[in-house]
Short mmCIF file of C-alpha atoms in Angstrom, two decimals:
data_model
loop_
_atom_site.label_atom_id
_atom_site.label_comp_id
_atom_site.label_asym_id
_atom_site.label_seq_id
_atom_site.Cartn_x
_atom_site.Cartn_y
_atom_site.Cartn_z
CA MET I 1 137.98 74.33 122.98
CA ASN I 2 135.76 75.96 125.64
CA ASP I 3 133.45 77.52 123.10
CA PRO I 4 130.06 77.77 124.84
CA GLY I 5 128.27 77.80 121.49
CA LYS I 6 129.76 74.46 120.50
CA ASN I 7 129.01 72.99 123.91
CA GLU I 8 125.39 73.99 123.53
CA GLN I 9 125.36 72.45 120.07
CA ILE I 10 126.55 69.14 121.50
CA GLU I 11 124.00 69.30 124.33
CA ASP I 12 121.10 70.15 122.02
CA ARG I 13 121.93 67.44 119.49
CA ALA I 14 122.41 64.85 122.23
CA LYS I 15 119.11 65.83 123.85
CA THR I 16 117.24 65.64 120.53
CA LEU I 17 118.64 62.20 119.71
CA PHE I 18 117.94 60.93 123.20
CA ASP I 19 114.34 62.18 123.20
CA ASP I 20 113.85 60.60 119.80
CA SER I 21 115.05 57.21 121.05
CA VAL I 22 112.76 57.51 124.09
CA GLU I 23 109.75 58.22 121.90
CA ARG I 24 110.40 55.17 119.76
CA LEU I 25 110.68 52.51 122.45
CA ASP I 26 108.92 49.33 121.34
CA ALA I 27 105.64 48.06 122.76
CA ALA I 28 107.17 45.08 124.57
CA THR I 29 109.54 47.36 126.47
CA LEU I 30 106.75 49.78 127.35
CA SER I 31 104.67 46.87 128.59
CA ARG I 32 107.48 45.75 130.89
CA LEU I 33 107.89 49.27 132.20
CA ASN I 34 104.16 49.36 132.89
CA GLN I 35 104.39 46.10 134.83
CA GLY I 36 107.30 47.45 136.85
CA ARG I 37 105.33 50.57 137.71
CA HIS I 38 102.35 48.50 138.84
CA LYS I 39 104.62 46.47 141.11
CA ALA I 40 105.89 49.71 142.63
CA MET I 41 102.33 50.91 143.23
CA ASP I 42 101.45 47.58 144.87
CA GLU I 43 104.46 48.07 147.11
CA LEU I 44 103.18 51.53 148.06
CA ARG I 45 99.73 50.13 148.97
CA HIS I 46 101.33 47.35 150.99
CA ALA I 47 103.48 49.88 152.87
CA GLU I 48 100.40 52.02 153.60
CA ASN I 49 98.47 49.01 154.94
CA THR I 50 101.39 48.08 157.17
CA VAL I 51 101.50 51.62 158.55
CA SER I 52 97.73 51.54 159.08
CA TRP I 53 97.95 48.31 161.11
CA GLY I 54 101.02 49.57 162.92
CA ARG I 55 98.94 52.44 164.28
CA TRP I 56 96.94 49.95 166.37
CA LEU I 57 99.99 48.16 167.77
CA PRO I 58 100.32 50.27 170.98
CA ALA I 59 96.61 49.75 171.77
CA ALA I 60 96.92 46.02 171.13
CA GLY I 61 99.96 45.90 173.42
CA VAL I 62 98.09 47.66 176.24
CA ALA I 63 95.12 45.26 175.84
CA ALA I 64 97.42 42.23 175.96
CA VAL I 65 99.11 43.51 179.13
CA ALA I 66 95.68 44.08 180.71
CA VAL I 67 94.54 40.53 179.90
CA VAL I 68 97.72 39.01 181.33
CA THR I 69 97.40 41.15 184.50
CA ILE I 70 93.80 39.99 185.06
CA MET I 71 94.81 36.34 184.56
CA VAL I 72 97.67 36.66 187.06
CA MET I 73 95.46 38.38 189.64
CA ARG I 74 92.77 35.67 189.41
CA GLY I 75 95.33 32.97 190.17
CA PRO I 76 95.94 29.57 188.58
CA VAL I 77 93.00 27.66 187.10
CA ASP I 78 92.17 24.28 188.75
CA VAL I 79 92.57 21.61 186.09
CA THR I 80 92.10 18.47 188.20
CA ASP I 81 88.38 18.21 187.40
CA GLY I 82 88.95 18.52 183.69
CA PRO I 83 87.49 15.93 181.32
CA VAL I 84 90.86 14.37 180.40
CA THR I 85 93.68 14.05 182.90
CA ALA I 86 97.13 12.52 182.86
CA SER I 87 95.88 9.47 184.81
CA ASP I 88 93.48 8.61 181.93
CA PHE I 89 96.41 8.35 179.58
CA GLU I 90 98.31 6.18 182.05
CA MET I 91 95.39 3.72 182.14
CA LEU I 92 95.40 3.50 178.38
CA ILE I 93 99.05 2.63 178.10
CA GLU I 94 99.17 0.10 180.94
CA ALA I 95 100.15 -3.50 180.08
CA ASP I 96 96.69 -4.87 181.14
CA SER I 97 95.00 -2.82 178.53
CA LEU I 98 97.18 -4.35 175.86
CA GLU I 99 96.12 -7.82 177.00
CA MET I 100 92.51 -6.76 176.59
CA PHE I 101 93.22 -5.82 172.96
CA GLU I 102 94.68 -9.31 172.37
CA ASP I 103 91.40 -10.94 173.58
CA LEU I 104 89.26 -8.60 171.55
CA GLU I 105 87.89 -11.39 169.31
CA PHE I 106 86.73 -13.39 172.33
CA TYR I 107 84.89 -10.40 173.80
CA SER I 108 83.18 -9.64 170.52
CA LEU I 109 82.05 -13.33 170.26
CA LEU I 110 80.56 -13.11 173.73
CA ASP I 111 78.77 -9.98 172.68
CA GLU I 112 77.21 -11.66 169.64
CA VAL I 113 75.90 -14.75 171.56
CA ASP I 114 72.28 -14.51 172.77
CA PRO I 115 72.16 -13.68 176.50
CA GLU I 116 69.72 -16.57 177.25
CA THR I 117 71.82 -19.13 175.38
CA ASN I 118 74.80 -17.68 177.09
CA GLY I 119 73.14 -18.39 180.42
CA ASN I 120 72.55 -22.08 179.50
CA VAL I 121 76.10 -22.55 178.53
CA GLY I 122 77.29 -21.01 181.74
CA MET Y 1 78.07 57.03 175.63
CA SER Y 2 77.79 60.17 173.51
CA THR Y 3 81.49 60.86 174.14
CA CYS Y 4 82.35 57.41 172.77
CA THR Y 5 80.24 58.01 169.66
CA GLY Y 6 81.93 61.38 169.18
CA VAL Y 7 85.41 59.88 169.47
CA PHE Y 8 84.44 57.14 167.01
CA ALA Y 9 83.06 59.71 164.54
CA VAL Y 10 86.23 61.84 164.73
CA SER Y 11 88.31 58.70 164.26
CA CYS Y 12 86.28 57.74 161.17
CA ILE Y 13 86.62 61.23 159.64
CA ARG Y 14 90.36 61.13 160.25
CA GLU Y 15 90.56 57.71 158.60
CA GLN Y 16 88.65 59.01 155.56
CA ARG Y 17 90.96 62.01 155.27
CA THR Y 18 94.02 59.77 155.56
CA GLY Y 19 92.57 57.44 152.92
CA ALA Y 20 91.88 60.32 150.52
CA LYS Y 21 95.38 61.66 151.06
CA ALA Y 22 96.90 58.22 150.42
CA LEU Y 23 94.86 57.88 147.23
CA GLN Y 24 95.97 61.29 146.01
CA ARG Y 25 99.60 60.47 146.80
CA GLU Y 26 99.26 57.19 144.95
CA ARG Y 27 97.97 59.01 141.86
CA GLN Y 28 100.76 61.58 142.02
CA LEU Y 29 103.43 58.91 142.35
CA ASN Y 30 101.93 56.89 139.50
CA GLN Y 31 101.94 59.99 137.30
CA PHE Y 32 105.54 60.80 138.24
CA LEU Y 33 106.72 57.28 137.44
CA THR Y 34 104.81 57.29 134.13
CA GLU Y 35 106.54 60.52 133.13
CA VAL Y 36 110.01 59.43 134.17
CA GLU Y 37 110.17 55.70 133.37
CA ARG Y 38 111.07 55.85 129.65
CA ARG Y 39 113.90 58.31 130.03
CA ALA Y 40 115.13 56.43 133.09
CA LEU Y 41 115.19 53.21 131.08
CA ARG Y 42 117.25 54.75 128.28
CA ILE Y 43 119.64 56.35 130.78
CA ALA Y 44 120.15 53.02 132.54
CA GLU Y 45 120.46 51.24 129.20
CA ILE Y 46 123.22 53.58 128.00
CA ALA Y 47 125.02 53.03 131.32
CA VAL Y 48 124.86 49.21 131.35
CA ARG Y 49 124.41 48.50 127.60
CA ASP Y 50 121.75 45.86 128.24
CA ARG Y 51 118.01 46.49 127.99
CA ASP Y 52 116.89 43.63 130.24
CA GLU Y 53 119.29 44.66 132.97
CA ALA Y 54 118.19 48.27 132.55
CA LEU Y 55 114.53 47.27 132.91
CA ASP Y 56 115.33 45.43 136.15
CA LEU Y 57 117.26 48.41 137.50
CA VAL Y 58 114.43 50.83 136.70
CA GLN Y 59 111.85 48.53 138.29
CA ASP Y 60 113.95 48.22 141.45
CA ALA Y 61 114.34 52.00 141.61
CA MET Y 62 110.56 52.49 141.23
CA ILE Y 63 109.82 49.97 143.98
CA LYS Y 64 112.37 51.47 146.38
CA LEU Y 65 111.06 54.97 145.77
CA ALA Y 66 107.47 53.85 146.44
CA ARG Y 67 108.48 51.90 149.53
CA ASN Y 68 110.77 54.44 151.18
CA TYR Y 69 110.17 57.93 149.81
CA ALA Y 70 106.52 58.20 148.76
CA GLU Y 71 105.81 60.46 151.74
CA ARG Y 72 108.51 62.95 150.74
CA PRO Y 73 107.48 66.15 148.88
CA GLU Y 74 106.77 65.56 145.20
CA GLY Y 75 109.58 67.91 144.14
CA GLU Y 76 112.15 65.63 145.76
CA TRP Y 77 111.08 62.50 143.92
CA ALA Y 78 113.09 63.04 140.72
CA PRO Y 79 116.52 63.48 142.40
CA LEU Y 80 115.76 60.66 144.86
CA PHE Y 81 114.61 58.33 142.09
CA TYR Y 82 117.74 58.98 140.06
CA ARG Y 83 119.92 58.59 143.11
CA ILE Y 84 118.46 55.11 143.67
CA LEU Y 85 118.87 54.31 139.98
CA GLN Y 86 122.48 55.54 139.86
CA ASN Y 87 123.31 53.48 142.96
CA GLY Y 88 121.78 50.47 141.22
CA VAL Y 89 123.88 51.12 138.12
CA ARG Y 90 127.06 51.45 140.20
CA ASP Y 91 126.30 48.20 142.03
CA TRP Y 92 125.67 46.54 138.67
CA HIS Y 93 129.08 47.67 137.38
CA ARG Y 94 130.75 46.39 140.56
CA ARG Y 95 129.08 43.00 140.16
CA GLN Y 96 130.10 42.89 136.51
CA LYS Y 97 133.73 43.57 137.44
CA VAL Y 98 133.72 40.71 139.94
CA LYS Y 99 131.94 38.45 137.44
CA ASN Y 100 134.46 39.26 134.73
CA ARG Y 101 137.38 38.55 137.11
CA VAL Y 102 135.88 35.17 137.92
CA MET Y 103 135.34 34.46 134.22
CA VAL Y 104 138.98 35.36 133.46
CA TRP Y 105 140.06 33.05 136.32
CA PHE Y 106 138.14 30.18 134.70
CA GLY Y 107 139.61 31.06 131.30
CA ARG Y 108 136.44 32.35 129.67
CA GLY Y 109 137.47 35.98 129.38
CA ALA Y 110 135.32 39.06 129.84
CA SER Y 111 131.90 39.04 128.28
CA GLY Y 112 128.82 41.19 128.14
CA GLU Y 113 130.10 44.58 127.03
CA ASP Y 114 130.66 43.63 123.42
CA ASP Y 115 127.62 41.35 123.19
CA TYR Y 116 125.24 44.28 123.20
CA ASP Y 117 123.46 44.37 119.86
CA VAL Y 118 122.72 48.01 119.09
CA THR Y 119 120.67 47.14 116.00
CA ALA Y 120 118.50 44.61 117.84
CA ASN Y 121 117.82 47.16 120.56
CA ALA Y 122 117.26 50.07 118.20
CA PRO Y 123 113.96 51.89 118.45
CA ASP Y 124 111.19 51.29 115.90
CA LEU Y 125 110.97 53.27 112.69
CA ALA Y 126 108.87 56.40 112.94
CA GLY Y 127 107.68 56.92 109.40
CA ARG Y 128 110.94 58.50 108.21
CA SER Y 129 112.86 57.90 105.04
CA PRO Y 130 115.48 55.17 105.29
CA ASP Y 131 118.32 57.71 104.84
CA VAL Y 132 117.15 59.90 107.69
CA GLU Y 133 116.48 56.84 109.79
CA LEU Y 134 119.96 55.50 109.16
CA GLN Y 135 121.61 58.84 109.96
CA THR Y 136 119.64 59.22 113.18
CA HIS Y 137 120.37 55.65 114.16
CA GLU Y 138 124.10 55.99 113.52
CA ALA Y 139 124.30 59.30 115.35
CA MET Y 140 122.49 57.83 118.37
CA GLN Y 141 124.75 54.79 118.27
CA ARG Y 142 127.86 56.99 118.32
CA LEU Y 143 126.41 59.08 121.11
CA GLU Y 144 125.54 56.00 123.18
CA VAL Y 145 128.97 54.51 122.81
CA SER Y 146 130.69 57.82 123.58
CA VAL Y 147 128.55 58.48 126.66
CA HIS Y 148 129.02 54.90 127.84
CA GLU Y 149 132.79 55.25 127.58
CA LEU Y 150 132.87 58.36 129.78
CA PRO Y 151 134.15 57.86 133.35
CA GLY Y 152 131.23 56.90 135.63
CA ARG Y 153 130.72 60.22 137.40
CA GLN Y 154 131.00 62.23 134.20
CA ARG Y 155 128.50 59.94 132.53
CA GLU Y 156 126.07 60.36 135.42
CA ALA Y 157 126.40 64.14 135.40
CA PHE Y 158 125.95 64.40 131.65
CA MET Y 159 122.92 62.10 131.46
CA LEU Y 160 121.14 63.62 134.46
CA ARG Y 161 121.71 67.19 133.30
CA THR Y 162 121.23 66.79 129.54
CA PHE Y 163 118.92 63.80 129.12
CA GLU Y 164 116.79 64.07 132.25
CA GLY Y 165 117.04 67.85 132.52
CA LEU Y 166 117.76 67.98 136.26
CA ASP Y 167 119.23 71.26 137.52
CA VAL Y 168 122.63 71.39 139.25
CA ALA Y 169 121.11 71.06 142.74
CA GLY Y 170 118.93 68.08 141.74
CA THR Y 171 121.86 66.40 139.99
CA ALA Y 172 123.98 66.90 143.12
CA VAL Y 173 121.31 65.12 145.22
CA ALA Y 174 121.01 62.33 142.63
CA MET Y 175 124.77 61.85 142.49
CA GLY Y 176 125.34 62.31 146.21
CA CYS Y 177 128.00 65.00 145.78
CA SER Y 178 128.39 68.79 145.91
CA GLU Y 179 127.07 71.16 143.26
CA GLY Y 180 130.66 72.17 142.47
CA SER Y 181 131.54 68.55 141.70
CA VAL Y 182 128.53 68.28 139.40
CA LYS Y 183 129.68 71.32 137.44
CA THR Y 184 133.22 69.92 137.13
CA HIS Y 185 132.06 66.45 136.04
CA TYR Y 186 129.59 67.91 133.59
CA SER Y 187 132.09 70.29 132.04
CA ARG Y 188 134.64 67.50 131.59
CA ALA Y 189 131.99 65.23 130.11
CA VAL Y 190 130.97 67.77 127.47
CA HIS Y 191 134.64 68.45 126.71
CA ARG Y 192 135.34 64.74 126.18
CA LEU Y 193 132.23 64.24 124.07
CA ARG Y 194 133.27 67.11 121.82
CA GLU Y 195 136.64 65.44 121.37
CA LYS Y 196 135.10 62.05 120.62
CA LEU Y 197 132.18 63.05 118.44
CA GLY Y 198 133.99 65.95 116.79
CA ASP Y 199 133.13 66.35 113.14
CA HIS Y 200 129.95 64.32 113.23
CA TRP Y 201 128.27 66.96 115.31
CA GLN Y 202 129.33 70.16 113.51
#
């Protein structure tokens, strides 16, 4: 049963049949293989780009640490003179302000009346 | 100032060299995958008996090779690629086993293996006479079934050595075992195939 000649015969015949079936794959299958290969190549490019950006990570880390150090050394920034403060918001949400919104029609009427006529009425 | 310009210039040259190398590597990998993809598909197809599943397995193997091993020497790609593919095939068989158990539990019985339509998945005619075509087709069908029915490791060894043409060392890397094991699996596989195919191949 361990005849090397017969083993070779089996191997050769199997190889020939296999190669034949590979050569005759249909176009749709070949197209899908092509698409798969393109996806793999996209993956390779993506991996290379990631590595390329990764090279700058240590430098970016050092720069970030430097910026934070400078900010800490300069001390806290004074925000009391800023354009909008917490007290401005408090004024907006006070109850008096809501009353003003209720009388909005009256104020707009006053605005439309001629100032001279307004004086006579007063 | 001139030092800065010099450093920048050296950096640019290095970038260009790296880019050229990456491009060359990309071309080499593309060429390797083009050469190997058809045989890999047929090998996977014989193992799982389903072309769509085989296409998915080959695509996954190509992506994993590109993602993880593109930087390895070109000579290592074939064994690594087939190792990834064989792992994929083994995982597929494990999933199928679990799936079949669940199907049996719900009373549907095992499916998949016998649904494979060999005729529908047969290759196109290649300008041969119908008799020759039929003989070739039947012989390939018998071979596929016989190889598929081999125990997993024997099947792997036979397909990698005979169909893909890997040497013993490459097959050992692809199968994740020793060269001695490859020889044993391969020898048993050929022995079994001779028993199964017998007269058809004399």
